[in-house]
Tab-separated table of C-alpha atoms in Angstrom:
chain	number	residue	atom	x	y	z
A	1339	UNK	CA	21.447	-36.638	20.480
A	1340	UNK	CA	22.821	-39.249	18.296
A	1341	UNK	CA	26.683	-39.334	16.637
A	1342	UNK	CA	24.888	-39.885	13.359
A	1343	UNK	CA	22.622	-36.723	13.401
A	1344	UNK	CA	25.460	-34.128	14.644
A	1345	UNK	CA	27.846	-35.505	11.826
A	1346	UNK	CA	25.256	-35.525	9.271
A	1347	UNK	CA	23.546	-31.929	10.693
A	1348	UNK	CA	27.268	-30.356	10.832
A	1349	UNK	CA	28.393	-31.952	7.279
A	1350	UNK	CA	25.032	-30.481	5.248
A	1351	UNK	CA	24.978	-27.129	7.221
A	1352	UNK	CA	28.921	-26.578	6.800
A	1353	UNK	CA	28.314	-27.326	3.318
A	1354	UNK	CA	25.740	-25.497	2.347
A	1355	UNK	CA	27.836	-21.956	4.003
A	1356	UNK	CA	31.478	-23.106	2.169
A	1357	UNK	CA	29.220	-23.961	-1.101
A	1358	UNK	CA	27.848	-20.282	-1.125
A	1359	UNK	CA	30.973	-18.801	0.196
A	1360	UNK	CA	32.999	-20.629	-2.641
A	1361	UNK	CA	30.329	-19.428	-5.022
A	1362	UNK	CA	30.527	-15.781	-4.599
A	1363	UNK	CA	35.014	-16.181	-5.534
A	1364	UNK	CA	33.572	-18.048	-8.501
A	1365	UNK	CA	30.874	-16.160	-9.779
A	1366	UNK	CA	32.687	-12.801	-9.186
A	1367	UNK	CA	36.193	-14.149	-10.539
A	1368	UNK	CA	34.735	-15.307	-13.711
A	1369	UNK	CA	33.126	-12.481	-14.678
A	1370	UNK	CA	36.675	-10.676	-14.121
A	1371	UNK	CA	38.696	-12.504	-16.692
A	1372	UNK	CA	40.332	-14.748	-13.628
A	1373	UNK	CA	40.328	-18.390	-14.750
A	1374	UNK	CA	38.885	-21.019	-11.764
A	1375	UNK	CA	41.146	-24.223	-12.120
A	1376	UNK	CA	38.636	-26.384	-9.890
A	1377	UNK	CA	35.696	-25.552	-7.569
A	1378	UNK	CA	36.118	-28.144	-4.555
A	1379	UNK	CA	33.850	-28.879	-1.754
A	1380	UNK	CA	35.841	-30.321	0.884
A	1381	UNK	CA	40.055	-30.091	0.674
A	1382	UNK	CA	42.150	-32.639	-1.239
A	1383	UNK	CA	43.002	-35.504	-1.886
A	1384	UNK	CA	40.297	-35.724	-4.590
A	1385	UNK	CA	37.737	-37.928	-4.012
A	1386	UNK	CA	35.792	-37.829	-7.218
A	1387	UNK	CA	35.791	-35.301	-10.304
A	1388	UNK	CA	31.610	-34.705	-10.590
A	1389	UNK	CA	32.423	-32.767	-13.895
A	1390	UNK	CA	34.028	-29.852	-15.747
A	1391	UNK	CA	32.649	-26.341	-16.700
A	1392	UNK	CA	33.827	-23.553	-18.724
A	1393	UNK	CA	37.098	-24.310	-17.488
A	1394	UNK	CA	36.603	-25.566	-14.432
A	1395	UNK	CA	36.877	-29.208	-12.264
A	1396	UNK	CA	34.106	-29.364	-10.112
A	1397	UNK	CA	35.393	-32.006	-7.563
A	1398	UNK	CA	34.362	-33.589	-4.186
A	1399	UNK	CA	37.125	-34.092	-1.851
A	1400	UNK	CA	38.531	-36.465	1.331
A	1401	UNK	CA	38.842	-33.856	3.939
A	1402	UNK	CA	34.836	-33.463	4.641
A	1403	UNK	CA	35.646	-29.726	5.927
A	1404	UNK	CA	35.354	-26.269	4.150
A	1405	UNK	CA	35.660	-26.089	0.217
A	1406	UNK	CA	37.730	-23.956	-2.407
A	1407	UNK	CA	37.566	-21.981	-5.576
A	1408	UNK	CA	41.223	-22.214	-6.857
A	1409	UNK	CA	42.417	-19.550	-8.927
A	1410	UNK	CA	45.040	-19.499	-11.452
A	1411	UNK	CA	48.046	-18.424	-9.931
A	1412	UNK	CA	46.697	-17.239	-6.966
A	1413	UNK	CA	48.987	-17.819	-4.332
A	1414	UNK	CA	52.205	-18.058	-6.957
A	1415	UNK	CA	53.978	-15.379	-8.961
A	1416	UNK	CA	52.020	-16.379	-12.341
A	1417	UNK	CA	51.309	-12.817	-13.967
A	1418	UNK	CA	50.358	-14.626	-17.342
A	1419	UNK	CA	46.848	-13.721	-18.643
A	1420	UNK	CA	44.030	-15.333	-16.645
A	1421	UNK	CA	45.531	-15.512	-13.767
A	1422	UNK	CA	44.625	-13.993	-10.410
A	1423	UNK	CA	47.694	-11.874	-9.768
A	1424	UNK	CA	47.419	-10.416	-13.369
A	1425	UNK	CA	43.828	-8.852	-12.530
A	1426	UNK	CA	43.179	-5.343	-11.475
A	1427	UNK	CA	43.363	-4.515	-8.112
A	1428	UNK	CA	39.502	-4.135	-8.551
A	1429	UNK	CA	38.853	-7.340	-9.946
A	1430	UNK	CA	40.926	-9.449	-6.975
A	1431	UNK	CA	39.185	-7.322	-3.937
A	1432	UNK	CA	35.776	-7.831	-5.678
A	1433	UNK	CA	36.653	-11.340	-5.651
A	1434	UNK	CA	38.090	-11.436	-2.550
A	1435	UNK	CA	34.961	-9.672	-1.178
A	1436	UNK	CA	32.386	-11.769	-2.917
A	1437	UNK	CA	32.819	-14.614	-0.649
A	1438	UNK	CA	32.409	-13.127	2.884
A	1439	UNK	CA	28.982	-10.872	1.160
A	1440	UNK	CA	27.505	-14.655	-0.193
A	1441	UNK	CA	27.600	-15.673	3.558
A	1442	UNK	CA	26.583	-12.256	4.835
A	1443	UNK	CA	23.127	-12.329	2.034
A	1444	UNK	CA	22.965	-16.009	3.033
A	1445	UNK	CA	22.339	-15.353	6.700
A	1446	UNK	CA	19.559	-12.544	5.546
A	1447	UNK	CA	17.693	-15.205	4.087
A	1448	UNK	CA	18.786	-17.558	6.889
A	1449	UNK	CA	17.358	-15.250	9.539
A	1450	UNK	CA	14.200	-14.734	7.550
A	1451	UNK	CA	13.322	-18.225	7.052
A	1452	UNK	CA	13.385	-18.540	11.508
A	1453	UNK	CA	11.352	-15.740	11.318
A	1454	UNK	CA	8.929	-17.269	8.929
A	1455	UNK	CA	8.940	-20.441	10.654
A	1456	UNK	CA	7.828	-19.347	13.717
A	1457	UNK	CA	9.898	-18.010	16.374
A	1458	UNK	CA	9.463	-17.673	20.170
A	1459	UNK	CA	8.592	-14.410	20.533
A	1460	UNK	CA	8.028	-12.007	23.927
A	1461	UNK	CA	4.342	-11.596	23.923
A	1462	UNK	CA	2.214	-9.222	25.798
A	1463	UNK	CA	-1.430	-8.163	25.885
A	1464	UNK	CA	-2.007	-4.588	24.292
A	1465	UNK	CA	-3.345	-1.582	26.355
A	1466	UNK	CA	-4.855	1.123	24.612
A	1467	UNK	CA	-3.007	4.178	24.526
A	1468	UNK	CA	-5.139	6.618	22.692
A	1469	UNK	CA	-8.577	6.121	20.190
A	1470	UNK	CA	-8.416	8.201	17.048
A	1471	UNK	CA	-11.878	9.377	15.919
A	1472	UNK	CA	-13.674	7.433	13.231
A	1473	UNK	CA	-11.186	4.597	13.967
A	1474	UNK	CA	-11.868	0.681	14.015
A	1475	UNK	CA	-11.464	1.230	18.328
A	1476	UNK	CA	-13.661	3.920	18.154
A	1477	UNK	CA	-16.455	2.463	16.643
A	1478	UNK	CA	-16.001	-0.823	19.053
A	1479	UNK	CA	-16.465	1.539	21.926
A	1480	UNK	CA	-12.776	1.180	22.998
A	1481	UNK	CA	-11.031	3.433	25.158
A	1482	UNK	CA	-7.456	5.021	26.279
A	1483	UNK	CA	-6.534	2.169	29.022
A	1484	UNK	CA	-8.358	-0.679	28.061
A	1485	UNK	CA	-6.514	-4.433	28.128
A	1486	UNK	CA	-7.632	-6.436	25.419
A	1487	UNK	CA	-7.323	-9.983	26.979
A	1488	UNK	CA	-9.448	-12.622	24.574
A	1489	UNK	CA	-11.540	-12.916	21.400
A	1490	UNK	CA	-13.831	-16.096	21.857
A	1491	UNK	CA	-11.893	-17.120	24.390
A	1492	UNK	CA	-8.130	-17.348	22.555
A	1493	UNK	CA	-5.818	-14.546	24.338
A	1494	UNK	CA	-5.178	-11.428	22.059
A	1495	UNK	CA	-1.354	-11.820	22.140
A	1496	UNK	CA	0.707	-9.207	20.239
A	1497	UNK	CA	4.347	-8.373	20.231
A	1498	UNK	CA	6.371	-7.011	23.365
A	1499	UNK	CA	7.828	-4.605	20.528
A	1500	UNK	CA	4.642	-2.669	18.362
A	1501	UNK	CA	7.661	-1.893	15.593
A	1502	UNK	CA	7.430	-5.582	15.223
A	1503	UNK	CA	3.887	-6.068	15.281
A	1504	UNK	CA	4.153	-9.748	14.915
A	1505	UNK	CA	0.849	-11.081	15.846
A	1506	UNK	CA	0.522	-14.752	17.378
A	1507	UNK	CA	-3.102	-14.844	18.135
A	1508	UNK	CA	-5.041	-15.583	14.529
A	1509	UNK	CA	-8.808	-15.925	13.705
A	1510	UNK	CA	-10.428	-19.073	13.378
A	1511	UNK	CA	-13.133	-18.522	11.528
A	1512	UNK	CA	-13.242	-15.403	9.720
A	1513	UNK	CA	-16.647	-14.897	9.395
A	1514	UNK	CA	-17.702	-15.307	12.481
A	1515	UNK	CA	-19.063	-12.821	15.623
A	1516	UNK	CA	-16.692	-12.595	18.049
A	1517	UNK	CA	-16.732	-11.253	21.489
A	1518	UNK	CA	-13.947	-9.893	22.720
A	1519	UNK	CA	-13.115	-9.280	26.210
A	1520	UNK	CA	-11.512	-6.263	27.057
A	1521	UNK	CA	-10.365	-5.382	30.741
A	1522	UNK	CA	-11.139	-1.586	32.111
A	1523	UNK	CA	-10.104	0.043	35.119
A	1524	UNK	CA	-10.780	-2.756	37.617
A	1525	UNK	CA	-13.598	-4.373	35.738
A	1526	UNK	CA	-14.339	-6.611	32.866
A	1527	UNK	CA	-16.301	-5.961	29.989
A	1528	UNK	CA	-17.384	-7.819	27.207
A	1529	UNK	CA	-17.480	-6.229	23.248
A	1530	UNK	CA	-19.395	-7.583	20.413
A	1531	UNK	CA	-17.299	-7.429	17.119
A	1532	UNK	CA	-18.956	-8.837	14.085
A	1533	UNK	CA	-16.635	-10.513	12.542
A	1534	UNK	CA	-13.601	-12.292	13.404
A	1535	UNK	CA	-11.425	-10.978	11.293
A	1536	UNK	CA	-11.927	-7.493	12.274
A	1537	UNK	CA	-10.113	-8.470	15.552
A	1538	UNK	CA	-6.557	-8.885	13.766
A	1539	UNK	CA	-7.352	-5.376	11.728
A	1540	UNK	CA	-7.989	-3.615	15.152
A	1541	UNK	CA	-4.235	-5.188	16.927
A	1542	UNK	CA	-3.039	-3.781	13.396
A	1543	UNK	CA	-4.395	0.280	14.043
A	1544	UNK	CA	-4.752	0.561	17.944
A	1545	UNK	CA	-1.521	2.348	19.618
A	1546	UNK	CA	-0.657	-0.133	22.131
A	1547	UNK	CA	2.032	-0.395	25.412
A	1548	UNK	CA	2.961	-3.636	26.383
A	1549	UNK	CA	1.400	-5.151	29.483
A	1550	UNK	CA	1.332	-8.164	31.540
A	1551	UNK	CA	4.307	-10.057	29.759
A	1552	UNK	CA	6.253	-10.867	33.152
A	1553	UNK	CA	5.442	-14.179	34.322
A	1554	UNK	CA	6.403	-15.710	37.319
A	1555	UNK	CA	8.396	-19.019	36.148
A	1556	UNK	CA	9.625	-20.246	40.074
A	1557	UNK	CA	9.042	-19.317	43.865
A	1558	UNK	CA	10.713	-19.737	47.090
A	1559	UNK	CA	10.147	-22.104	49.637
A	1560	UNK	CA	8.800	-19.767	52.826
A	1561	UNK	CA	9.015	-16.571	50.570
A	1562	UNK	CA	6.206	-14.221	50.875
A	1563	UNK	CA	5.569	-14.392	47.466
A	1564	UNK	CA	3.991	-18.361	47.624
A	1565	UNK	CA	2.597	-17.822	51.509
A	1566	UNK	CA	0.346	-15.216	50.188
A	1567	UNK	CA	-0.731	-16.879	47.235
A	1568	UNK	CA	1.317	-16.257	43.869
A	1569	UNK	CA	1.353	-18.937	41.768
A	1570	UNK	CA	3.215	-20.214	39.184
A	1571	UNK	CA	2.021	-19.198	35.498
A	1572	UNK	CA	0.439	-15.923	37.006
A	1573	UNK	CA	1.061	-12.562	34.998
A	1574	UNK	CA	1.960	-10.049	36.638
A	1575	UNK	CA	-0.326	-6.579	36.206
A	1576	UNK	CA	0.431	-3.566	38.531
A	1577	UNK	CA	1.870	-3.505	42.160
A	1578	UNK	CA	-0.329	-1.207	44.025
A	1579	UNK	CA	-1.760	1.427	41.410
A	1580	UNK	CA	1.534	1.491	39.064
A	1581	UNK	CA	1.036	-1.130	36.081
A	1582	UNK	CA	4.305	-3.144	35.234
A	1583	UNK	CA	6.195	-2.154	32.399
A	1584	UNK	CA	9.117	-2.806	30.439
A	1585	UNK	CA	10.409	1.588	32.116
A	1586	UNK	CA	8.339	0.188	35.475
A	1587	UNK	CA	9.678	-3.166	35.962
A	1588	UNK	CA	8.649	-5.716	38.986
A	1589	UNK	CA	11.610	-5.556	40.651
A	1590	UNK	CA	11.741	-1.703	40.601
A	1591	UNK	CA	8.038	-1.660	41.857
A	1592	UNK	CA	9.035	-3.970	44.459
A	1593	UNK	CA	12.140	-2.602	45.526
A	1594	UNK	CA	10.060	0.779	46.608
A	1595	UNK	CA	8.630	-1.173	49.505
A	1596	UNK	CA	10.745	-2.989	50.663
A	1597	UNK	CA	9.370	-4.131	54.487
A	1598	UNK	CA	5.922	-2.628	53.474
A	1599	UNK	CA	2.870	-4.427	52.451
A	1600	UNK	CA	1.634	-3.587	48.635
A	1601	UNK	CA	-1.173	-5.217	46.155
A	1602	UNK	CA	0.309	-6.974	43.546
A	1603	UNK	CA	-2.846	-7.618	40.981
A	1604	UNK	CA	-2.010	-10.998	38.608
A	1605	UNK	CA	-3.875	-12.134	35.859
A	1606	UNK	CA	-4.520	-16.018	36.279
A	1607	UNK	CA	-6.189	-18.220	33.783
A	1608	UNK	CA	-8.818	-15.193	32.669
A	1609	UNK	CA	-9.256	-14.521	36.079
A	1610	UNK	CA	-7.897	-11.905	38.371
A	1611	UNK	CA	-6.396	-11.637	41.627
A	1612	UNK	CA	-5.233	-9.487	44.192
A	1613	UNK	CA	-2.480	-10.538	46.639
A	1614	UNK	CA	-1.481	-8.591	49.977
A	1615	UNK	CA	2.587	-9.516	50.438
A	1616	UNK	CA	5.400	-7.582	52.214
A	1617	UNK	CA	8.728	-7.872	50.244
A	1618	UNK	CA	11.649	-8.441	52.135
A	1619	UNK	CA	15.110	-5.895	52.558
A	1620	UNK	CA	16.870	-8.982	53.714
A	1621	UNK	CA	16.101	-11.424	51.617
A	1622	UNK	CA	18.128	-15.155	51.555
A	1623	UNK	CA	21.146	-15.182	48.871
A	1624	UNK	CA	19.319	-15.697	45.203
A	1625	UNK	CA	15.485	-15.192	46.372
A	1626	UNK	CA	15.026	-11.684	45.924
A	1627	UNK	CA	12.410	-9.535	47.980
A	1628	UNK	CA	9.303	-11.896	47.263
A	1629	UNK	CA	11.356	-14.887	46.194
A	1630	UNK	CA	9.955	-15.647	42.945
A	1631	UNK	CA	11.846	-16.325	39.716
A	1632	UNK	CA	10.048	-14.528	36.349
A	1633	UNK	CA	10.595	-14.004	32.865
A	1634	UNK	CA	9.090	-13.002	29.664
A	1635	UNK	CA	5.982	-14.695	28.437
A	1636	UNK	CA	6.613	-16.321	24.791
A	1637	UNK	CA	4.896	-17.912	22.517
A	1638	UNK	CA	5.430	-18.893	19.022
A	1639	UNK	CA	4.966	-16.300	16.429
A	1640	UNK	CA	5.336	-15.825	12.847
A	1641	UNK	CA	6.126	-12.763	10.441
A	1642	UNK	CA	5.258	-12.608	6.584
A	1643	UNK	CA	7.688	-12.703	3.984
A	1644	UNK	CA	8.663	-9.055	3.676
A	1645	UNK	CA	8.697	-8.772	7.410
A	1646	UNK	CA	10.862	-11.793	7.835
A	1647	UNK	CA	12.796	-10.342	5.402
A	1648	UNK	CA	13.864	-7.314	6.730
A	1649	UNK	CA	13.900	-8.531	10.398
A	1650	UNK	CA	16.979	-10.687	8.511
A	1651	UNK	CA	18.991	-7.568	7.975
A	1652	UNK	CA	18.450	-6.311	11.093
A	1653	UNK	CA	19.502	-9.574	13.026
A	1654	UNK	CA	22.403	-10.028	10.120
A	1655	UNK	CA	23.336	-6.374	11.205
A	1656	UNK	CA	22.808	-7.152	14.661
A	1657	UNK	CA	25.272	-10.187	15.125
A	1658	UNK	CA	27.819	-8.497	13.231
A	1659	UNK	CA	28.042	-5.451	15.316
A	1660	UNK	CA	28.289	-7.512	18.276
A	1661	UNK	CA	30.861	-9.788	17.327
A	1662	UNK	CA	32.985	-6.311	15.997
A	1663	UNK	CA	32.354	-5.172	19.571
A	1664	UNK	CA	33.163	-8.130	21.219
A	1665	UNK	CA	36.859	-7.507	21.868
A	1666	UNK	CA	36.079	-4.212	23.578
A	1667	UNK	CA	33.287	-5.361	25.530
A	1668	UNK	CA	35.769	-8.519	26.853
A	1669	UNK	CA	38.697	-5.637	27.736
A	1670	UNK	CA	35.612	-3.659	29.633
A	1671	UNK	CA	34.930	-6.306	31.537
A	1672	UNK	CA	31.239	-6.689	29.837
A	1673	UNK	CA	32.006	-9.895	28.890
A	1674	UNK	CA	33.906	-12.573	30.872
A	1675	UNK	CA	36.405	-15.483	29.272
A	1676	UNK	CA	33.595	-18.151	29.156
A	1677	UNK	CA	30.989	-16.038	27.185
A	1678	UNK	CA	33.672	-15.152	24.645
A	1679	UNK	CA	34.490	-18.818	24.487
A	1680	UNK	CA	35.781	-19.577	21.101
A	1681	UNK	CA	34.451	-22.921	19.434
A	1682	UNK	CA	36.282	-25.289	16.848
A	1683	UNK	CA	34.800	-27.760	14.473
A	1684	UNK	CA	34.109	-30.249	17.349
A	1685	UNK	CA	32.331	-27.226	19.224
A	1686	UNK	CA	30.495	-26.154	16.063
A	1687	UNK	CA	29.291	-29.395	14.906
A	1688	UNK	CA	27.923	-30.403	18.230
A	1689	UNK	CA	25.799	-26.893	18.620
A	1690	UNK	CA	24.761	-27.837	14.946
A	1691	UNK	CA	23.745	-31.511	16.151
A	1692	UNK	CA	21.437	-30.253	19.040
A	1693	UNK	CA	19.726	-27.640	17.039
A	1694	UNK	CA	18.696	-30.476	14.195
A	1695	UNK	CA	18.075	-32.829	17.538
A	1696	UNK	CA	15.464	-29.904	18.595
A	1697	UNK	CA	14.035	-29.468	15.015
A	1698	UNK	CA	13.291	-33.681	15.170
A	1699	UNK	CA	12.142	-33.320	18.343
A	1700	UNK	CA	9.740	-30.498	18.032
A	1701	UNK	CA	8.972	-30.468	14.500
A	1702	UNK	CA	9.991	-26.414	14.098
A	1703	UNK	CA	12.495	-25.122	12.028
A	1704	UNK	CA	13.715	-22.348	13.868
A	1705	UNK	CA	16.298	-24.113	15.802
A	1706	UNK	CA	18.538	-25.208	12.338
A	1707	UNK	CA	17.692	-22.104	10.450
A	1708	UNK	CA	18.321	-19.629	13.293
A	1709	UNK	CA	21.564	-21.355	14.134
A	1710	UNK	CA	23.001	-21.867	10.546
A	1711	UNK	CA	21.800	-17.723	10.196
A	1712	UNK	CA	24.820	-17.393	12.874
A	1713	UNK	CA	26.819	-19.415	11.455
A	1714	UNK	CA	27.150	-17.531	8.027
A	1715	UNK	CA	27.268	-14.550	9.830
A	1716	UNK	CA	30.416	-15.284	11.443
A	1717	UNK	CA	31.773	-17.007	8.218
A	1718	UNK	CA	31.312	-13.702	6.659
A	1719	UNK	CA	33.249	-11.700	9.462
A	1720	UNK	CA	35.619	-14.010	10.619
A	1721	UNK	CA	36.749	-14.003	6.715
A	1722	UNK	CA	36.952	-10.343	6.422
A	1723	UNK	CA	39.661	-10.469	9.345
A	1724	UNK	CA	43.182	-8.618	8.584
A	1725	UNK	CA	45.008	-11.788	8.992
A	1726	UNK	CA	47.148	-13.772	6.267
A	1727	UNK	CA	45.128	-16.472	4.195
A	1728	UNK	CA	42.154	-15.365	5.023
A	1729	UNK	CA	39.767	-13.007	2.638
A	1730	UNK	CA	40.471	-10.194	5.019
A	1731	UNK	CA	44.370	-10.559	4.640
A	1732	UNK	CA	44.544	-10.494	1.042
A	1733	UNK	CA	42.859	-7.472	0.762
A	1734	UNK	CA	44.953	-5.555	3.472
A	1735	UNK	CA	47.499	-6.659	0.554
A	1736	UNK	CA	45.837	-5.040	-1.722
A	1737	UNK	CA	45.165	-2.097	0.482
A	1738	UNK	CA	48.687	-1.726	0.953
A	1739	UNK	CA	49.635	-2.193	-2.632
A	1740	UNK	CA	46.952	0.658	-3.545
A	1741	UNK	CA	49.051	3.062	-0.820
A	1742	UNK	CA	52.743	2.269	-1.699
A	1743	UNK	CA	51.851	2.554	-5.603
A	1744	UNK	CA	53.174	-0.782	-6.171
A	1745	UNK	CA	53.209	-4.582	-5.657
A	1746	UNK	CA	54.109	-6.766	-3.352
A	1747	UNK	CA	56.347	-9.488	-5.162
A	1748	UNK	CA	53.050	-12.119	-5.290
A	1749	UNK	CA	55.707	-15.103	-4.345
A	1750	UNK	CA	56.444	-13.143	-0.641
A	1751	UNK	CA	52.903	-12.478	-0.657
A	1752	UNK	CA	52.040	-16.068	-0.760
A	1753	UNK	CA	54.849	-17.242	1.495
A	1754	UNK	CA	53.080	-15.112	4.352
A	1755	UNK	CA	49.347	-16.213	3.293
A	1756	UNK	CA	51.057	-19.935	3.490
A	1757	UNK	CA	52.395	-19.241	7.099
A	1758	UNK	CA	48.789	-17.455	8.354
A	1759	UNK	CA	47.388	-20.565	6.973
A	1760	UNK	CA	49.507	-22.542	8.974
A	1761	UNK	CA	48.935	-20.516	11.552
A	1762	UNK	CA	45.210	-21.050	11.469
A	1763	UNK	CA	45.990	-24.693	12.030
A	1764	UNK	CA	47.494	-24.658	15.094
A	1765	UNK	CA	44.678	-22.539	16.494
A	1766	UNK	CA	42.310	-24.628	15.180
A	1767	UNK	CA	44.290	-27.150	16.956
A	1768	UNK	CA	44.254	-25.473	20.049
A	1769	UNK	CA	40.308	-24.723	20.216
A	1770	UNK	CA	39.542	-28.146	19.598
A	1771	UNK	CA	41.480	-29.473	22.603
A	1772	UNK	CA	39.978	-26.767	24.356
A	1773	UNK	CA	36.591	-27.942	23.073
A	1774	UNK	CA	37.546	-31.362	24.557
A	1775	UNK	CA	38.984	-30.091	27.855
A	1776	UNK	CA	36.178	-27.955	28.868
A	1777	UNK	CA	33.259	-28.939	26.477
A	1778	UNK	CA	31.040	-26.438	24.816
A	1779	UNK	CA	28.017	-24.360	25.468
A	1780	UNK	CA	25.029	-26.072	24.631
A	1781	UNK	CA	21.741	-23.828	23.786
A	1782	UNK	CA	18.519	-25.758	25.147
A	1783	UNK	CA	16.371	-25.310	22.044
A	1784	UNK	CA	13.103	-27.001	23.503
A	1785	UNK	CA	12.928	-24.322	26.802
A	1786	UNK	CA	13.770	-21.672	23.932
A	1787	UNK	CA	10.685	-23.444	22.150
A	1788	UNK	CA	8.743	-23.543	25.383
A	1789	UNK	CA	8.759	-27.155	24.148
């Protein structure tokens, strides 16, 4: 990963956050009455003034960090018309608010577009659950149990998750027969469906668990797992008669024989096999019972626009209630010092640098999009904190101001927004010698990719 492509990753994603975040003061403020003096990106000295708006410098700046709306008179004691301490206490928190919500709706969209891009998704097969009369299923001759493995040969991969019901595996030609192999009890049959692109309108209707989406990634040297055959790749089906599911897991199935000999069935490169093993109740440190190391089977997947749209809210949703909860979960022990790592600029900029690395690299998308989705996520909720200077702090002001009945004299007000700033600094400080001390987490994008 090159100096050139972090700075230049971390300078246009940083910007593009601050730039919305800066937009939503603007917007809201002017539409209150509250006069913007300039709109910088960066902070000063002023590099250049690009030109002036209804009142406003628009300006580009030294410091090639963060970016500002400035207000009239906002951290001062200027009560004169215009100015941002003369506004209703409904005008300054909608301003105050606007910024955090730009990044928040930002990430939405953020999150969509990794969604749209294609995304490495848990895959599984499907297994019928239950035909409905007169259905698609029924009049294919499907039944309750059946494994739908391949259409013309291409594996019938469909989402770990049915609410999802992202669907990797895609028609080639439409028009065209297809047979589709389907396995049932502990034979395989072949289906004749006329067209292709009935295949993607049956994964659509069919009820559907989740099977064979445990693959075994690793195995021990000497474990009984590669003397008796396992392989690498293989996907795991049942051990004994129970099938392995997401409630039935492999270890659980395997941990209820310990020191006794069971069947594990695997599905191997559209064949199947059965393997005779004996798990071990004493097995060495980090082997487990068979000794094999497994995971979920991705694969690149993709989600249509509304889809991707709404899996954006749920991920925006998602991060933020797991950042709130993240000081609980540290006191609880649930998560220790290094996962709840903070990271400064130099931290930041160099998780921004590998993810635009992996997007050169690979040629997908998901890397920078997914990453700068994060990123204005917790812009948006760092922001909304209860501490001086930031978005957060000024409206506990105002909070307090709508409780006592009264203001706060705005000049003591900004004194302790200029000290919280200051503040700020010197953790900012801090984390970035931190960041230098002990490096930063790195995400490996291209086994994420399955690159």
């Amino acid at each position: 990963m090159s100096l050139l492509i972090t700075l230049v990753s971390f300078a246009i994603v940083l910007g593009v956050l601050v730039f919305f975040h800066e937009l939503g003061h603007y917007w809201v403020a002017k539409r209150n009455g509250i006069v913007v003096e300039e709109f910088g990106m960066g902070y000063p000295p002023r590099a250049i003034k690009l030109f002036r708006y209804d009142g406003t410098d628009f300006t580009i700046n030294w410091i090639p960090f963060g970016g500002f709306a400035r207000m009239k008179g906002e951290d001062g004691g200027d009560m004169s018309p215009g100015s941002f301490n003369a506004a209703s206490r409904g005008a300054r928190a909608a301003t105050l608010v606007a910024g955090p919500v730009m990044n928040g709706l930002l990430a939405i969209l953020l999150f969509a577009a990794s969604f749209m891009a294609g995304f490495p998704a848990s895959v599984s097969y499907p297994q019928v659950t239950n035909v409905a009369p007169d259905s698609l299923a029924a009049q294919l001759g499907l039944l309750p149990g059946d494994v739908l493995l391949e259409a013309n040969g291409e594996a019938t991969l469909v989402s770990v998750d049915p609410s999802l019901r992202y669907q990797v595996w895609q028609p080639t030609e439409a028009n065209a027969a297809t047979t589709l192999t389907v396995r049932r009890g502990d034979s395989t049959v072949e289906i004749s469906v006329p067209q292709q692109r009935m295949v993607p309108e049956l994964l659509e209707s069919i009820n559907y668990r989740p099977v064979l989406e445990t693959r075994i990634l690793g195995l021990a040297e000497n474990s009984p797992a590669l003397d008796n055959g396992l392989e690498v790749g293989d996907l795991v089906y049942k051990i004994n008669d129970t099938i392995v599911t997401y409630d039935r897991t492999l270890v659980d199935l395997v941990d209820e024989s310990l020191d006794q000999p069971l069947v594990l069935t695997a599905y191997r490169h559209g064949e199947w096999v059965e393997l005779t093993m004996t798990p071990r109740s004493d097995p060495p440190s980090g082997e487990g019972a068979l000794g094999v190391q497994i995971g979920a089977d991705t694969r690149l997947a993709y989600m249509p626009f509304l889809k991707s749209l709404w899996q954006g809210v749920v991920s925006t949703g998602q991060y933020i209630m797991l950042v709130v909860q993240l000081p609980i979960m540290f006191i609880a022990g649930q998560v220790s010092p290094s996962e709840a790592q903070l990271s400064g600029p130099i931290g930041i900029a160099k998780l921004v640098g590998g993810a635009a690395q992996a997007t050169i690299d690979t040629g997908l998308w998901f890397p920078i999009w997914r990453l700068s989705a994060v990123l204005s996520a917790a812009l948006a909720i760092t922001n909304m904190l209860p501490f001086p200077a930031l978005d957060g702090g000024r409206l506990l002001f105002i909070l307090i101001e709508t409780l006592r009945g009264r203001r706060i004299n705005p000049e003591r007000e900004g004194l302790v927004h200029m000290v919280g700033f200051m503040l700020l600094l010197g953790l900012m400080f801090y984390i970035t010698v931190q960041d230098l001390r002990t490096g930063t987490i790195a995400i490996d994008w291209h086994a994420l990719l399955g690159q």
